[in-house]
Coordinates of C-alpha atoms in Angstrom, one line a residue:
X23 CA 0.0 0.0 -0.1
X24 CA 1.2 3.6 -0.7
X25 CA 0.4 6.8 1.4
X26 CA 0.2 10.2 -0.1
X27 CA 2.2 12.2 2.3
X28 CA 0.8 15.7 1.0
X29 CA -2.4 16.5 -0.8
X30 CA -5.2 19.4 -0.5
X31 CA -8.5 17.7 -0.8
X32 CA -10.0 20.7 0.4
X33 CA -9.3 22.6 -2.6
X34 CA -12.4 23.4 -4.9
X35 CA -11.4 20.9 -7.5
X36 CA -12.4 18.1 -5.3
X37 CA -15.6 19.3 -3.8
X38 CA -18.0 18.0 -6.3
X39 CA -16.1 14.5 -6.6
X40 CA -14.7 13.6 -3.2
X41 CA -16.3 10.2 -3.0
X42 CA -14.8 9.3 -6.4
X43 CA -11.5 10.5 -5.5
X44 CA -11.4 8.5 -2.2
X45 CA -12.8 5.5 -4.1
X46 CA -9.9 5.9 -6.4
X47 CA -7.3 5.8 -3.8
X48 CA -8.7 2.4 -2.5
X49 CA -8.5 1.1 -6.2
X50 CA -5.0 2.4 -6.4
X51 CA -3.9 0.7 -3.2
X52 CA -3.3 4.1 -1.4
X53 CA -4.2 3.6 2.2
X54 CA -3.7 7.1 3.8
X55 CA -3.4 10.7 2.8
X56 CA -2.3 13.7 4.9
X57 CA -4.3 16.7 3.9
X58 CA -2.3 19.9 4.4
X59 CA -3.4 23.3 5.5
X60 CA -2.3 26.4 3.6
X61 CA -4.2 29.2 5.5
X62 CA -6.7 29.7 8.6
X63 CA -9.9 30.5 6.9
X64 CA -9.7 27.1 5.1
X65 CA -8.3 25.1 8.0
X66 CA -11.7 24.0 9.4
X67 CA -12.3 22.3 5.9
X68 CA -9.0 20.5 6.3
X69 CA -9.7 19.3 9.8
X70 CA -13.1 18.2 9.0
X71 CA -11.8 15.8 6.0
X72 CA -9.4 14.1 8.7
X73 CA -12.4 14.0 11.2
X74 CA -14.7 12.5 8.8
X75 CA -12.4 9.9 7.3
X76 CA -10.4 7.4 9.4
X77 CA -7.8 7.1 6.7
X78 CA -7.1 10.9 6.3
X79 CA -4.9 13.1 8.4
X80 CA -4.5 16.9 8.7
X81 CA -1.9 19.6 9.4
X82 CA -2.3 23.1 10.7
X83 CA -0.4 26.2 9.3
X84 CA -0.2 28.8 6.7
X85 CA 1.7 28.6 3.6
X86 CA 4.7 31.1 3.1
X87 CA 3.1 32.3 -0.3
X88 CA -0.2 33.3 1.4
X89 CA 0.7 37.0 2.3
X90 CA -2.8 38.6 2.7
X91 CA -4.1 36.2 5.0
X92 CA -4.6 36.0 8.9
X93 CA -1.2 35.4 10.5
X94 CA -1.1 32.2 12.7
X95 CA 0.0 32.9 16.3
X96 CA 2.2 30.5 18.2
X97 CA -0.6 29.9 20.8
X98 CA -3.1 29.0 18.1
X99 CA -0.9 26.6 16.3
X100 CA 0.1 24.9 19.7
X101 CA -3.5 24.8 21.2
X102 CA -5.0 23.5 17.8
X103 CA -2.4 21.0 17.1
X104 CA -2.8 19.5 20.6
X105 CA -6.7 19.7 20.5
X106 CA -7.2 17.5 17.6
X107 CA -5.6 13.9 17.5
X108 CA -5.9 13.7 13.8
X109 CA -3.8 16.8 13.4
X110 CA -0.3 15.3 12.8
X111 CA 1.8 18.1 11.7
X112 CA 2.4 21.7 11.6
X113 CA 2.4 23.4 8.2
X114 CA 2.9 23.7 5.4
X115 CA 5.5 26.4 6.3
X116 CA 8.8 27.5 5.0
X117 CA 10.3 30.2 2.7
X118 CA 9.4 31.0 -1.0
X119 CA 11.6 33.6 -2.5
X120 CA 10.6 32.5 -6.2
X121 CA 7.8 35.2 -6.4
X122 CA 9.8 38.0 -4.7
X123 CA 9.8 40.1 -8.0
X124 CA 11.1 43.6 -7.2
X125 CA 10.8 43.4 -3.6
X126 CA 13.8 43.6 -1.3
X127 CA 15.3 40.7 0.9
X128 CA 14.4 42.8 3.9
X129 CA 10.8 43.2 2.8
X130 CA 10.3 39.4 3.2
X131 CA 11.1 39.4 6.9
X132 CA 7.4 38.5 7.5
X133 CA 7.9 35.2 5.8
X134 CA 10.8 34.3 7.9
X135 CA 9.0 35.3 11.1
X136 CA 6.1 33.1 10.2
X137 CA 8.4 30.3 9.6
X138 CA 10.0 30.7 13.0
X139 CA 6.6 30.9 14.6
X140 CA 5.8 27.5 13.0
X141 CA 8.8 25.8 14.1
X142 CA 8.6 27.0 17.7
X143 CA 5.1 25.7 17.8
X144 CA 6.1 22.5 16.3
X145 CA 8.7 21.9 18.9
X146 CA 6.4 22.6 21.8
X147 CA 3.6 20.4 20.6
X148 CA 6.0 17.8 19.3
X149 CA 4.2 17.6 15.9
X150 CA 6.6 17.5 13.1
X151 CA 6.9 20.3 10.3
X152 CA 6.0 20.3 6.8
X153 CA 8.5 22.4 4.9
X154 CA 7.9 24.4 1.6
X155 CA 11.1 25.9 0.2
X156 CA 11.6 27.4 -3.2
X157 CA 14.5 29.4 -4.1
X158 CA 15.5 29.7 -0.6
X159 CA 17.7 26.9 0.4
X160 CA 20.2 28.7 2.5
X161 CA 17.9 30.7 4.6
X162 CA 15.7 27.7 5.1
X163 CA 18.5 25.4 6.5
X164 CA 20.0 28.3 8.4
X165 CA 16.5 29.2 10.2
X166 CA 15.9 25.4 10.9
X167 CA 19.3 25.3 12.6
X168 CA 19.0 28.4 14.6
X169 CA 15.3 27.3 16.0
X170 CA 16.6 23.8 16.8
X171 CA 14.3 22.0 14.2
X172 CA 16.4 18.9 14.5
X173 CA 14.4 18.4 17.9
X174 CA 11.3 17.5 16.0
X175 CA 12.1 16.8 12.4
X176 CA 9.5 16.7 9.6
X177 CA 9.6 16.5 5.9
X178 CA 10.8 18.6 3.0
X179 CA 7.8 18.4 0.9
X180 CA 7.7 18.4 -2.9
X181 CA 11.5 18.6 -2.9
X182 CA 13.0 20.2 -5.9
X183 CA 16.3 21.7 -4.4
X184 CA 19.9 20.4 -4.5
X185 CA 21.3 17.1 -3.1
X186 CA 23.4 19.1 -0.7
X187 CA 20.1 20.7 0.8
X188 CA 18.6 17.2 1.0
X189 CA 21.7 16.1 3.0
X190 CA 21.7 19.1 5.3
X191 CA 17.8 18.4 6.0
X192 CA 18.4 14.7 6.4
X193 CA 21.2 15.4 9.1
X194 CA 18.6 17.3 11.0
X195 CA 16.3 14.4 11.0
X196 CA 14.1 15.6 7.9
X197 CA 12.5 13.3 5.3
X198 CA 12.8 14.0 1.6
X199 CA 9.4 14.0 -0.3
X200 CA 9.0 13.5 -3.9
X201 CA 6.1 14.5 -6.2
X202 CA 4.9 13.9 -9.6
X203 CA 7.8 16.4 -10.7
X204 CA 10.2 13.6 -10.4
X205 CA 8.6 11.9 -13.3
X206 CA 9.0 14.7 -15.7
X207 CA 11.4 14.3 -18.5
X208 CA 12.7 17.7 -17.7
X209 CA 13.6 16.7 -14.1
X210 CA 17.0 15.1 -14.7
X211 CA 18.7 16.8 -11.8
X212 CA 16.1 16.1 -9.5
X213 CA 16.1 12.3 -10.7
X214 CA 19.7 12.3 -9.8
X215 CA 19.0 13.5 -6.3
X216 CA 16.3 11.2 -5.8
X217 CA 18.8 8.2 -6.6
X218 CA 21.0 9.4 -3.8
X219 CA 18.4 9.8 -1.0
X220 CA 18.2 6.6 0.9
X221 CA 14.8 4.7 0.9
X222 CA 14.7 5.1 4.7
X223 CA 14.6 8.9 4.4
X224 CA 12.0 9.1 1.5
X225 CA 8.5 10.0 1.5
X226 CA 6.1 10.1 -1.6
X227 CA 3.3 12.6 -2.3
X228 CA 0.9 14.2 -5.0
X229 CA 0.5 17.8 -3.9
X230 CA -2.7 17.4 -5.4
X231 CA -4.5 19.1 -7.3
X232 CA -1.2 20.1 -8.8
X233 CA 1.8 18.4 -10.4
X234 CA 0.2 15.4 -11.9
X235 CA 2.7 12.7 -12.6
X236 CA 3.5 11.1 -15.9
X237 CA 1.2 9.7 -17.7
X238 CA -1.4 12.4 -16.2
X239 CA 0.6 15.4 -16.6
X240 CA -1.6 18.3 -17.4
X241 CA -4.6 16.9 -15.4
X242 CA -6.0 17.5 -12.0
X243 CA -3.9 15.3 -9.6
X244 CA -5.3 13.3 -7.0
X245 CA -4.1 11.0 -4.2
X246 CA -4.6 7.7 -6.2
X247 CA -1.9 8.8 -8.6
X248 CA 0.9 8.9 -5.7
X249 CA 1.2 5.1 -6.8
X250 CA 2.7 6.4 -10.2
X251 CA 5.3 8.5 -8.3
X252 CA 6.1 5.4 -6.4
X253 CA 6.5 3.1 -9.5
X254 CA 8.6 5.8 -11.1
X255 CA 11.1 6.0 -8.2
X256 CA 11.1 2.2 -7.8
X257 CA 12.3 1.8 -11.4
X258 CA 14.7 4.7 -11.0
X259 CA 16.4 3.3 -8.0
X260 CA 16.2 -0.3 -9.1
X261 CA 14.1 -1.7 -6.5
X262 CA 10.9 -3.6 -6.2
X263 CA 7.5 -1.7 -6.1
X264 CA 6.7 -3.5 -3.0
X265 CA 9.6 -2.6 -1.3
X266 CA 9.4 1.3 -2.1
X267 CA 5.6 1.1 -1.1
X268 CA 6.4 -0.6 2.3
X269 CA 9.5 1.5 3.1
X270 CA 7.8 4.8 2.3
X271 CA 4.5 3.9 4.2
X272 CA 6.8 3.0 7.2
X273 CA 8.7 6.3 6.9
X274 CA 5.3 8.0 7.0
X275 CA 4.3 6.5 10.3
X276 CA 7.7 7.1 11.9
X277 CA 8.0 10.8 10.4
X278 CA 4.6 11.7 11.8
X279 CA 4.7 9.6 15.1
X280 CA 1.6 7.3 14.0
X281 CA 1.0 4.3 16.2
X282 CA 0.4 1.6 13.7
X283 CA -1.5 -0.7 16.2
X284 CA -4.4 1.7 16.2
X285 CA -4.9 1.7 12.4

């Protein structure tokens, strides 16, 4: 069985066809999925999905790209994560300088402060971090180290950065998660990095409704298709698909501190 470690089933693309999407997961042998929060106004929908479906989990947090949105406080993140057992992570959070445009480095300080708030909350409530990082590798690692994120760990989601960054993250106890991007013909550098990431430090994801893997590229992605990501990586690394599925699923449970005896 596979696990989709990162998806957004609360997004509008799924509202009219959620039963079908969940049935497709079962058909594709995808046992669980983590529904990830990106802002506070929509967080109740994320939580409800996890509460209504035993095989879905939730996170709480605000995406670094969401600038004009209510800011999460340390107290809110901690209290919310501790109150709801189906919340297994803090995030997604991190840094994204890709869309800075003409803005200065100093003008992005709000993003770095938001990131620090999430890390501190994560350490307090002992819920791992879901990290989004784009064009900000140096600062991402720097802040994680400064805040002592190695005490809690988590996952570098939808990883597209360098092998050097992956190694730095793994040294702090983070897992590296690969999405459908790794299946793209243009992703040769990422594929080379994927080959070097040990199976016992790897997760797989869809980031649906985005980034559908080959052969579905260009379509609305869904958790069932994480199996295609797994199949591609298994072939890339020369391991049996069953081994890839079992190891990444075990990694998910370990990363997010899930007691499998209760599943």
